[in-house]
PDB file of C-alpha atoms in Angstrom:
ATOM      1  CA  MET A   1       0.000   0.000   0.000  1.00  0.00           C
ATOM      2  CA  LYS A   2       2.731   2.427   0.966  1.00  0.00           C
ATOM      3  CA  GLN A   3       4.516   1.685  -2.307  1.00  0.00           C
ATOM      4  CA  LEU A   4       1.463   2.643  -4.364  1.00  0.00           C
ATOM      5  CA  PHE A   5       1.075   5.830  -2.353  1.00  0.00           C
ATOM      6  CA  LYS A   6       4.774   6.706  -2.694  1.00  0.00           C
ATOM      7  CA  THR A   7       4.767   6.053  -6.441  1.00  0.00           C
ATOM      8  CA  GLY A   8       1.834   8.405  -6.811  1.00  0.00           C
ATOM      9  CA  LYS A   9      -0.609   5.868  -8.184  1.00  0.00           C
ATOM     10  CA  ILE A  10      -3.134   6.614  -5.425  1.00  0.00           C
ATOM     11  CA  LYS A  11      -3.884   9.849  -3.530  1.00  0.00           C
ATOM     12  CA  ARG A  12      -4.190   8.363  -0.037  1.00  0.00           C
ATOM     13  CA  GLU A  13      -3.399   5.136   1.749  1.00  0.00           C
ATOM     14  CA  VAL A  14      -6.568   3.051   1.769  1.00  0.00           C
ATOM     15  CA  PHE A  15      -7.154  -0.666   1.396  1.00  0.00           C
ATOM     16  CA  SER A  16     -10.004  -3.170   1.450  1.00  0.00           C
ATOM     17  CA  ILE A  17     -10.875  -6.565   0.076  1.00  0.00           C
ATOM     18  CA  SER A  18     -14.131  -7.331  -1.709  1.00  0.00           C
ATOM     19  CA  TYR A  19     -15.007 -11.007  -1.790  1.00  0.00           C
ATOM     20  CA  LYS A  20     -18.161 -12.660  -3.066  1.00  0.00           C
ATOM     21  CA  PRO A  21     -18.051 -16.437  -2.447  1.00  0.00           C
ATOM     22  CA  GLY A  22     -18.506 -18.483  -5.576  1.00  0.00           C
ATOM     23  CA  ASN A  23     -18.098 -15.468  -7.847  1.00  0.00           C
ATOM     24  CA  THR A  24     -14.496 -14.877  -8.891  1.00  0.00           C
ATOM     25  CA  PHE A  25     -15.490 -12.014 -11.200  1.00  0.00           C
ATOM     26  CA  TYR A  26     -16.476  -9.833  -8.235  1.00  0.00           C
ATOM     27  CA  SER A  27     -13.786 -11.134  -5.873  1.00  0.00           C
ATOM     28  CA  LYS A  28     -11.167  -8.409  -6.041  1.00  0.00           C
ATOM     29  CA  ILE A  29      -8.662  -6.674  -3.863  1.00  0.00           C
ATOM     30  CA  LEU A  30      -9.652  -3.033  -3.951  1.00  0.00           C
ATOM     31  CA  PHE A  31      -7.692  -0.053  -2.800  1.00  0.00           C
ATOM     32  CA  GLY A  32     -10.203   2.116  -1.030  1.00  0.00           C
ATOM     33  CA  GLY A  33     -13.159  -0.160  -1.585  1.00  0.00           C
ATOM     34  CA  VAL A  34     -14.619   2.598  -3.758  1.00  0.00           C
ATOM     35  CA  ASN A  35     -14.292   3.748  -7.334  1.00  0.00           C
ATOM     36  CA  LEU A  36     -10.547   3.481  -7.791  1.00  0.00           C
ATOM     37  CA  GLN A  37     -10.609   5.851 -10.704  1.00  0.00           C
ATOM     38  CA  ALA A  38     -11.631   8.577  -8.225  1.00  0.00           C
ATOM     39  CA  LEU A  39      -8.573   7.789  -6.097  1.00  0.00           C
ATOM     40  CA  ALA A  40      -6.129   7.457  -8.952  1.00  0.00           C
ATOM     41  CA  LYS A  41      -4.052  10.426  -9.970  1.00  0.00           C
ATOM     42  CA  SER A  42      -4.585  11.611 -13.505  1.00  0.00           C
ATOM     43  CA  GLY A  43      -2.916   9.454 -16.105  1.00  0.00           C
ATOM     44  CA  HIS A  44      -2.950   6.324 -13.935  1.00  0.00           C
ATOM     45  CA  THR A  45      -5.376   3.435 -14.260  1.00  0.00           C
ATOM     46  CA  PRO A  46      -6.128   1.360 -11.162  1.00  0.00           C
ATOM     47  CA  THR A  47      -5.201  -2.306 -11.360  1.00  0.00           C
ATOM     48  CA  TYR A  48      -7.651  -4.899 -10.080  1.00  0.00           C
ATOM     49  CA  HIS A  49      -6.420  -8.223  -8.757  1.00  0.00           C
ATOM     50  CA  LYS A  50      -8.798 -11.151  -8.539  1.00  0.00           C
ATOM     51  CA  ALA A  51      -8.770 -12.852  -5.169  1.00  0.00           C
ATOM     52  CA  LYS A  52      -7.962 -16.522  -5.504  1.00  0.00           C
ATOM     53  CA  PRO A  53      -9.558 -18.845  -2.973  1.00  0.00           C
ATOM     54  CA  SER A  54      -7.071 -20.106  -0.436  1.00  0.00           C
ATOM     55  CA  HIS A  55      -6.934 -23.866  -0.252  1.00  0.00           C
ATOM     56  CA  SER A  56      -4.835 -25.478   2.395  1.00  0.00           C
ATOM     57  CA  SER A  57      -4.879 -28.817   4.082  1.00  0.00           C
ATOM     58  CA  TRP A  58      -2.913 -31.122   6.297  1.00  0.00           C
ATOM     59  CA  THR A  59      -3.191 -34.826   7.026  1.00  0.00           C
ATOM     60  CA  LEU A  60      -3.010 -36.827  10.254  1.00  0.00           C
ATOM     61  CA  LYS A  61      -3.138 -40.573  10.787  1.00  0.00           C
ATOM     62  CA  LEU A  62      -6.443 -41.498  12.407  1.00  0.00           C
ATOM     63  CA  GLU A  63      -6.082 -44.113  15.140  1.00  0.00           C
ATOM     64  CA  GLN A  64      -9.621 -44.313  16.483  1.00  0.00           C
ATOM     65  CA  PHE A  65     -12.994 -42.572  16.596  1.00  0.00           C
ATOM     66  CA  GLY A  66     -15.896 -42.889  18.961  1.00  0.00           C
ATOM     67  CA  THR A  67     -19.030 -41.394  20.461  1.00  0.00           C
ATOM     68  CA  ALA A  68     -19.702 -40.342  24.022  1.00  0.00           C
ATOM     69  CA  ASP A  69     -22.680 -38.954  25.895  1.00  0.00           C
ATOM     70  CA  ALA A  70     -23.441 -37.806  29.431  1.00  0.00           C
ATOM     71  CA  GLU A  71     -24.040 -41.357  30.642  1.00  0.00           C
ATOM     72  CA  ALA A  72     -20.635 -42.777  29.717  1.00  0.00           C
ATOM     73  CA  LEU A  73     -17.199 -41.318  29.106  1.00  0.00           C
ATOM     74  CA  VAL A  74     -16.797 -43.438  25.987  1.00  0.00           C
ATOM     75  CA  GLN A  75     -19.940 -45.186  24.876  1.00  0.00           C
ATOM     76  CA  LYS A  76     -18.936 -46.656  21.530  1.00  0.00           C
ATOM     77  CA  TYR A  77     -15.601 -46.668  19.790  1.00  0.00           C
ATOM     78  CA  SER A  78     -13.874 -48.187  16.828  1.00  0.00           C
ATOM     79  CA  ALA A  79     -11.179 -50.785  17.177  1.00  0.00           C
ATOM     80  CA  ASP A  80      -7.633 -49.492  16.872  1.00  0.00           C
ATOM     81  CA  ASN A  81      -7.572 -50.642  13.268  1.00  0.00           C
ATOM     82  CA  LEU A  82      -7.684 -47.226  11.649  1.00  0.00           C
ATOM     83  CA  THR A  83      -3.980 -46.498  12.051  1.00  0.00           C
ATOM     84  CA  PHE A  84      -3.484 -46.234   8.322  1.00  0.00           C
ATOM     85  CA  SER A  85      -6.516 -44.037   7.672  1.00  0.00           C
ATOM     86  CA  ASP A  86      -5.652 -40.532   6.546  1.00  0.00           C
ATOM     87  CA  PHE A  87      -7.622 -37.713   8.140  1.00  0.00           C
ATOM     88  CA  VAL A  88      -7.432 -34.517   6.086  1.00  0.00           C
ATOM     89  CA  PHE A  89      -8.234 -31.032   7.367  1.00  0.00           C
ATOM     90  CA  ASP A  90      -9.162 -28.871   4.401  1.00  0.00           C
ATOM     91  CA  THR A  91     -10.595 -25.413   3.741  1.00  0.00           C
ATOM     92  CA  GLY A  92     -12.676 -26.791   0.878  1.00  0.00           C
ATOM     93  CA  VAL A  93     -14.820 -29.155   2.981  1.00  0.00           C
ATOM     94  CA  ASP A  94     -17.995 -28.160   4.819  1.00  0.00           C
ATOM     95  CA  GLY A  95     -18.717 -30.569   7.662  1.00  0.00           C
ATOM     96  CA  LEU A  96     -17.054 -33.919   8.272  1.00  0.00           C
ATOM     97  CA  HIS A  97     -16.544 -36.370   5.428  1.00  0.00           C
ATOM     98  CA  VAL A  98     -16.447 -39.985   6.596  1.00  0.00           C
ATOM     99  CA  ASN A  99     -14.200 -42.496   4.846  1.00  0.00           C
ATOM    100  CA  TYR A 100     -16.608 -44.575   2.757  1.00  0.00           C
ATOM    101  CA  ASN A 101     -14.970 -47.789   4.003  1.00  0.00           C
ATOM    102  CA  HIS A 102     -15.964 -46.807   7.564  1.00  0.00           C
ATOM    103  CA  LYS A 103     -19.475 -45.571   6.687  1.00  0.00           C
ATOM    104  CA  THR A 104     -21.287 -48.648   8.049  1.00  0.00           C
ATOM    105  CA  LEU A 105     -19.273 -48.605  11.272  1.00  0.00           C
ATOM    106  CA  VAL A 106     -19.951 -44.899  11.883  1.00  0.00           C
ATOM    107  CA  GLU A 107     -23.652 -45.332  11.105  1.00  0.00           C
ATOM    108  CA  PHE A 108     -23.747 -48.239  13.575  1.00  0.00           C
ATOM    109  CA  HIS A 109     -22.178 -46.130  16.347  1.00  0.00           C
ATOM    110  CA  LEU A 110     -24.513 -43.202  15.650  1.00  0.00           C
ATOM    111  CA  ALA A 111     -27.596 -45.441  15.670  1.00  0.00           C
ATOM    112  CA  ALA A 112     -26.491 -47.147  18.896  1.00  0.00           C
ATOM    113  CA  SER A 113     -25.940 -43.759  20.561  1.00  0.00           C
ATOM    114  CA  THR A 114     -28.941 -41.827  19.252  1.00  0.00           C
ATOM    115  CA  GLY A 115     -31.546 -44.526  18.706  1.00  0.00           C
ATOM    116  CA  VAL A 116     -31.991 -43.101  15.202  1.00  0.00           C
ATOM    117  CA  SER A 117     -30.907 -44.771  11.954  1.00  0.00           C
ATOM    118  CA  TRP A 118     -28.589 -42.547   9.859  1.00  0.00           C
ATOM    119  CA  ASP A 119     -27.559 -42.775   6.204  1.00  0.00           C
ATOM    120  CA  LEU A 120     -24.387 -40.735   5.729  1.00  0.00           C
ATOM    121  CA  SER A 121     -24.956 -40.781   1.965  1.00  0.00           C
ATOM    122  CA  LYS A 122     -28.051 -38.625   2.648  1.00  0.00           C
ATOM    123  CA  PRO A 123     -27.098 -36.366   5.596  1.00  0.00           C
ATOM    124  CA  GLU A 124     -29.695 -33.736   4.714  1.00  0.00           C
ATOM    125  CA  THR A 125     -32.563 -36.183   5.355  1.00  0.00           C
ATOM    126  CA  PRO A 126     -34.159 -34.962   8.609  1.00  0.00           C
ATOM    127  CA  LYS A 127     -34.645 -37.390  11.463  1.00  0.00           C
ATOM    128  CA  LYS A 128     -37.107 -36.883  14.294  1.00  0.00           C
ATOM    129  CA  CYS A 129     -35.345 -35.897  17.514  1.00  0.00           C
ATOM    130  CA  THR A 130     -37.397 -34.732  20.452  1.00  0.00           C
ATOM    131  CA  ALA A 131     -35.837 -33.151  23.535  1.00  0.00           C
ATOM    132  CA  SER A 132     -35.431 -36.599  25.102  1.00  0.00           C
ATOM    133  CA  HIS A 133     -33.762 -37.886  21.914  1.00  0.00           C
ATOM    134  CA  TRP A 134     -31.460 -34.863  21.834  1.00  0.00           C
ATOM    135  CA  GLN A 135     -30.177 -35.638  25.343  1.00  0.00           C
ATOM    136  CA  LYS A 136     -28.875 -38.966  24.001  1.00  0.00           C
ATOM    137  CA  PHE A 137     -27.151 -37.479  20.969  1.00  0.00           C
ATOM    138  CA  PRO A 138     -23.416 -37.958  21.496  1.00  0.00           C
ATOM    139  CA  ASP A 139     -20.289 -35.917  21.140  1.00  0.00           C
ATOM    140  CA  ILE A 140     -17.715 -37.622  18.957  1.00  0.00           C
ATOM    141  CA  TYR A 141     -13.995 -37.936  19.352  1.00  0.00           C
ATOM    142  CA  PHE A 142     -11.007 -38.720  17.194  1.00  0.00           C
ATOM    143  CA  LYS A 143      -7.724 -40.120  18.376  1.00  0.00           C
ATOM    144  CA  PHE A 144      -4.511 -38.933  16.729  1.00  0.00           C
ATOM    145  CA  ASP A 145      -1.050 -39.780  18.036  1.00  0.00           C
ATOM    146  CA  GLY A 146      -2.472 -41.133  21.282  1.00  0.00           C
ATOM    147  CA  HIS A 147      -4.561 -38.017  22.076  1.00  0.00           C
ATOM    148  CA  ARG A 148      -8.341 -37.753  21.898  1.00  0.00           C
ATOM    149  CA  TYR A 149      -9.961 -34.651  20.418  1.00  0.00           C
ATOM    150  CA  TRP A 150     -13.634 -34.054  21.214  1.00  0.00           C
ATOM    151  CA  ILE A 151     -16.229 -32.506  18.916  1.00  0.00           C
ATOM    152  CA  SER A 152     -19.473 -31.278  20.447  1.00  0.00           C
ATOM    153  CA  ARG A 153     -22.763 -32.774  19.293  1.00  0.00           C
ATOM    154  CA  ASP A 154     -23.790 -29.219  18.324  1.00  0.00           C
ATOM    155  CA  LEU A 155     -21.223 -29.418  15.512  1.00  0.00           C
ATOM    156  CA  VAL A 156     -22.061 -33.003  14.597  1.00  0.00           C
ATOM    157  CA  PHE A 157     -25.842 -32.514  14.414  1.00  0.00           C
ATOM    158  CA  ASN A 158     -28.168 -29.661  13.468  1.00  0.00           C
ATOM    159  CA  ARG A 159     -31.410 -29.407  15.420  1.00  0.00           C
ATOM    160  CA  ARG A 160     -34.440 -27.397  14.333  1.00  0.00           C
ATOM    161  CA  GLY A 161     -37.523 -28.015  16.418  1.00  0.00           C
ATOM    162  CA  VAL A 162     -38.058 -31.766  16.566  1.00  0.00           C
ATOM    163  CA  TRP A 163     -35.950 -32.477  13.458  1.00  0.00           C
ATOM    164  CA  CYS A 164     -32.225 -33.176  13.205  1.00  0.00           C
ATOM    165  CA  THR A 165     -29.748 -33.560  10.379  1.00  0.00           C
ATOM    166  CA  THR A 166     -26.073 -34.381  10.582  1.00  0.00           C
ATOM    167  CA  ASN A 167     -22.895 -32.663   9.411  1.00  0.00           C
ATOM    168  CA  LEU A 168     -21.324 -36.099   8.882  1.00  0.00           C
ATOM    169  CA  PHE A 169     -21.491 -37.301   5.300  1.00  0.00           C
ATOM    170  CA  THR A 170     -19.757 -39.495   2.751  1.00  0.00           C
ATOM    171  CA  THR A 171     -19.411 -39.244  -0.995  1.00  0.00           C
ATOM    172  CA  GLY A 172     -17.696 -42.551  -1.624  1.00  0.00           C
ATOM    173  CA  SER A 173     -14.144 -41.293  -1.130  1.00  0.00           C
ATOM    174  CA  PRO A 174     -11.788 -43.449   0.982  1.00  0.00           C
ATOM    175  CA  HIS A 175     -10.630 -40.510   3.131  1.00  0.00           C
ATOM    176  CA  TRP A 176     -11.732 -38.789   6.304  1.00  0.00           C
ATOM    177  CA  ALA A 177     -11.855 -35.005   5.896  1.00  0.00           C
ATOM    178  CA  ALA A 178     -12.897 -32.177   8.200  1.00  0.00           C
ATOM    179  CA  GLY A 179     -13.664 -28.694   6.968  1.00  0.00           C
ATOM    180  CA  LEU A 180     -11.523 -26.108   8.706  1.00  0.00           C
ATOM    181  CA  THR A 181     -14.321 -23.542   8.987  1.00  0.00           C
ATOM    182  CA  TRP A 182     -16.670 -26.188  10.375  1.00  0.00           C
ATOM    183  CA  PHE A 183     -14.004 -27.578  12.714  1.00  0.00           C
ATOM    184  CA  GLN A 184     -13.029 -24.186  14.121  1.00  0.00           C
TER     185      GLN A 184
END
């Protein structure tokens, strides 16, 4: 910014970013956030730069996952046979993608904990969950490098009235993946 001001390409030091998700045409870094031609000195044309979406990820080896509710510290858990399962954290994922090879096992644990049958291929299908059901809905945990990390049921499930959906899903990919924005 200071360089543009010092070179005389803009009249004052101002900066903003305009971003419209899903629309790269309107995603631009703007100096001033206003009509740049009004800020530019005569004879200079403002330069627009399209904002590129940032994609980053990292991978951990998943050792175990499980569910837990208020009645038991660990109610259901997988065997320690997931050591070679990659768990990817990625900015491009919304929710938690379950490794397709573990879909049946996860659905089993969710059904045993909630009393509701889930199909992770159709996570948007609402399931009835009254207040008494909701009390049984579990938190989930993942174990990486010998440490357990807990995820609240409020991130795992969405509740609206007496209906619930889940943020767990699978698309047939053999990887676990958590969206960074969802996870944070």
